[in-house]
Amino acid sequence: MSCCGPSRRTFLGAIASAAFLSIGGLASSRARAQPLSVLATDLEVVTVTDRSVVLTWTTVAPDESGRLTPVPSDAEVRLGPADSPRAPVPVFADPDRTPFHYAEIGGLEPGRRYRFEAWSQGVRATPALSVTTLSPGTPEATGEFTTMVPPPGRLLRTIALANDVHYGETVSGLVVGAFPPGFRQPAGLPPYPEVMLSALLDDLRARSVNHLVVAGDLTSEATQEEARAVRARLDSWGMLGSDYLVSRGNHDRPHVDYESCTHFGEHRDCWGDNFLARQELAEHEVGGLRLLGVDTSDLNGAGGRIERSQFDRLAEALRADPDRPTLVFGHHPVTVESGLTNTAGPSFVLDGADSIQLQRLYERAPGVFLHHSGHTHRNRRTRPDTNISVEFLEVAAVKEYPGGYSLLHVYEGGYMVNFYKTRTEDARRWSSTTRGEYFGLLPDYTLGTFADRNHVVARDFSGLS
């Protein structure tokens, strides 16, 4: 696991530097681009499973003013075993021309190293100028990847982990006020939270997912209209409490001055009227696997907290069956490492005292194996602060780049995690657009390392059905 990331001051400084560098960088890229008809860029090896790989890239070309703009192009992937003397051979060709390329290749062998190339109009795709994909040893830098070896035993079930839909939001990428510049959906296109949620649900149908877990920020402002609309979209996929499970995020907290909905003093809880009451522990069981949804939202802020009544119920549930395999999900990340490495600082994650108390509960409940959270809009695993064997996993947002979800494949002998981008044309367009958030620095913060996105953990789940 990686340990460190930018502090808030460093990040904001980098934004300022990027704003300056982007002027010269764009000018030089325009100059270089002039002789070329197409540039294939932003290459990412997003997902590697035991038998498949997903690559994405974008094709751009200079317009009459020299500005690089997306242009439709063909797409081809060449692939072959890395230990073969033969060059990679074509294994994928997209008949539909698009600027936003998504190539998924199956039929691979577990635990084998492959060499790959992605091409559009005779131009080989290259990574963006991003530390995440240009660092030594990354698949994008080496042109090679190794398929994963799944845990032993039968595949028992597949659970999608998602968060940060922000249904109702109209501007993406704002941090403070109107800074940095945000991104809006062009006129005539559906609102981007609707596009991205629909793309997520389409993907889950195609991938035969058993359950969907949404860890908070389903809405933008928790209005009655937003809560009802996102509930209706999710209900079109399955049933709340069995097919899909939710927890509340800070955007879903009760708001002041709404005219209807359940009262909390001056606050009104429209989200709770459509989903779950405030600070209520959600308990679910599927085939012997326990899923616990924790409401970590504070009534008046972006940071997280767990109130005493919910802590007591959580402690009671874990104490009653401490060895049962358990997945916990809640909106706010938990660990000190997460607090130090997210751009908003320690106050943005779960309250420090609550974090330690929660991890102490996990010490006495060895069945807890994974804690899924959102809020930071990034893919990242962080270290626990106590001596526990729990993975703390943050999953990138549904609503913006990289725009996706993680699949948790549970086997008898452990689990495999893989992050996927959503893949409808409108979703790929919006994800490509929002790469530009934070003056183009968003990929380095949110995509995560290859190991954050794709990894295998050994556990004994032989008692599950």
PDB file of C-alpha atoms in Angstrom, residues 158-160 194-212 230-239 243-244 405 407 422-424:
ATOM      1  CA  THR A 158     -19.926 -10.401  -6.558  1.00  0.00           C
ATOM      2  CA  ILE A 159     -20.705  -7.111  -4.809  1.00  0.00           C
ATOM      3  CA  ALA A 160     -20.366  -3.676  -6.426  1.00  0.00           C
ATOM      4  CA  GLU A 194     -28.079  10.875 -14.216  1.00  0.00           C
ATOM      5  CA  VAL A 195     -25.727   9.848 -17.041  1.00  0.00           C
ATOM      6  CA  MET A 196     -23.178   8.351 -14.670  1.00  0.00           C
ATOM      7  CA  LEU A 197     -25.678   6.538 -12.439  1.00  0.00           C
ATOM      8  CA  SER A 198     -27.476   5.054 -15.450  1.00  0.00           C
ATOM      9  CA  ALA A 199     -24.119   3.907 -16.842  1.00  0.00           C
ATOM     10  CA  LEU A 200     -23.288   2.288 -13.504  1.00  0.00           C
ATOM     11  CA  LEU A 201     -26.568   0.372 -13.365  1.00  0.00           C
ATOM     12  CA  ASP A 202     -26.204  -0.716 -17.002  1.00  0.00           C
ATOM     13  CA  ASP A 203     -22.742  -2.050 -16.224  1.00  0.00           C
ATOM     14  CA  LEU A 204     -23.922  -3.990 -13.190  1.00  0.00           C
ATOM     15  CA  ARG A 205     -26.632  -5.686 -15.233  1.00  0.00           C
ATOM     16  CA  ALA A 206     -24.078  -6.708 -17.856  1.00  0.00           C
ATOM     17  CA  ARG A 207     -21.604  -7.999 -15.277  1.00  0.00           C
ATOM     18  CA  SER A 208     -24.116 -10.118 -13.332  1.00  0.00           C
ATOM     19  CA  VAL A 209     -23.510  -8.368 -10.024  1.00  0.00           C
ATOM     20  CA  ASN A 210     -25.361  -9.839  -7.030  1.00  0.00           C
ATOM     21  CA  HIS A 211     -25.551  -6.733  -4.833  1.00  0.00           C
ATOM     22  CA  LEU A 212     -24.781  -3.004  -5.001  1.00  0.00           C
ATOM     23  CA  VAL A 230     -32.240   8.742  -7.076  1.00  0.00           C
ATOM     24  CA  ARG A 231     -34.338   6.233  -5.138  1.00  0.00           C
ATOM     25  CA  ALA A 232     -36.451   5.642  -8.256  1.00  0.00           C
ATOM     26  CA  ARG A 233     -33.333   5.095 -10.380  1.00  0.00           C
ATOM     27  CA  LEU A 234     -31.928   2.579  -7.906  1.00  0.00           C
ATOM     28  CA  ASP A 235     -35.306   0.858  -7.553  1.00  0.00           C
ATOM     29  CA  SER A 236     -35.256   0.274 -11.309  1.00  0.00           C
ATOM     30  CA  TRP A 237     -32.189  -1.919 -10.722  1.00  0.00           C
ATOM     31  CA  GLY A 238     -33.314  -3.784  -7.613  1.00  0.00           C
ATOM     32  CA  MET A 239     -34.860  -3.697  -4.151  1.00  0.00           C
ATOM     33  CA  ASP A 243     -30.395  -6.043  -4.007  1.00  0.00           C
ATOM     34  CA  TYR A 244     -28.887  -2.683  -3.126  1.00  0.00           C
ATOM     35  CA  TYR A 405     -17.076   1.476  -9.113  1.00  0.00           C
ATOM     36  CA  LEU A 407     -16.274  -5.114  -7.870  1.00  0.00           C
ATOM     37  CA  THR A 422     -18.461   3.024 -16.601  1.00  0.00           C
ATOM     38  CA  ARG A 423     -18.593   2.648 -20.362  1.00  0.00           C
ATOM     39  CA  THR A 424     -21.617   4.169 -22.092  1.00  0.00           C
TER      40      THR A 424
END
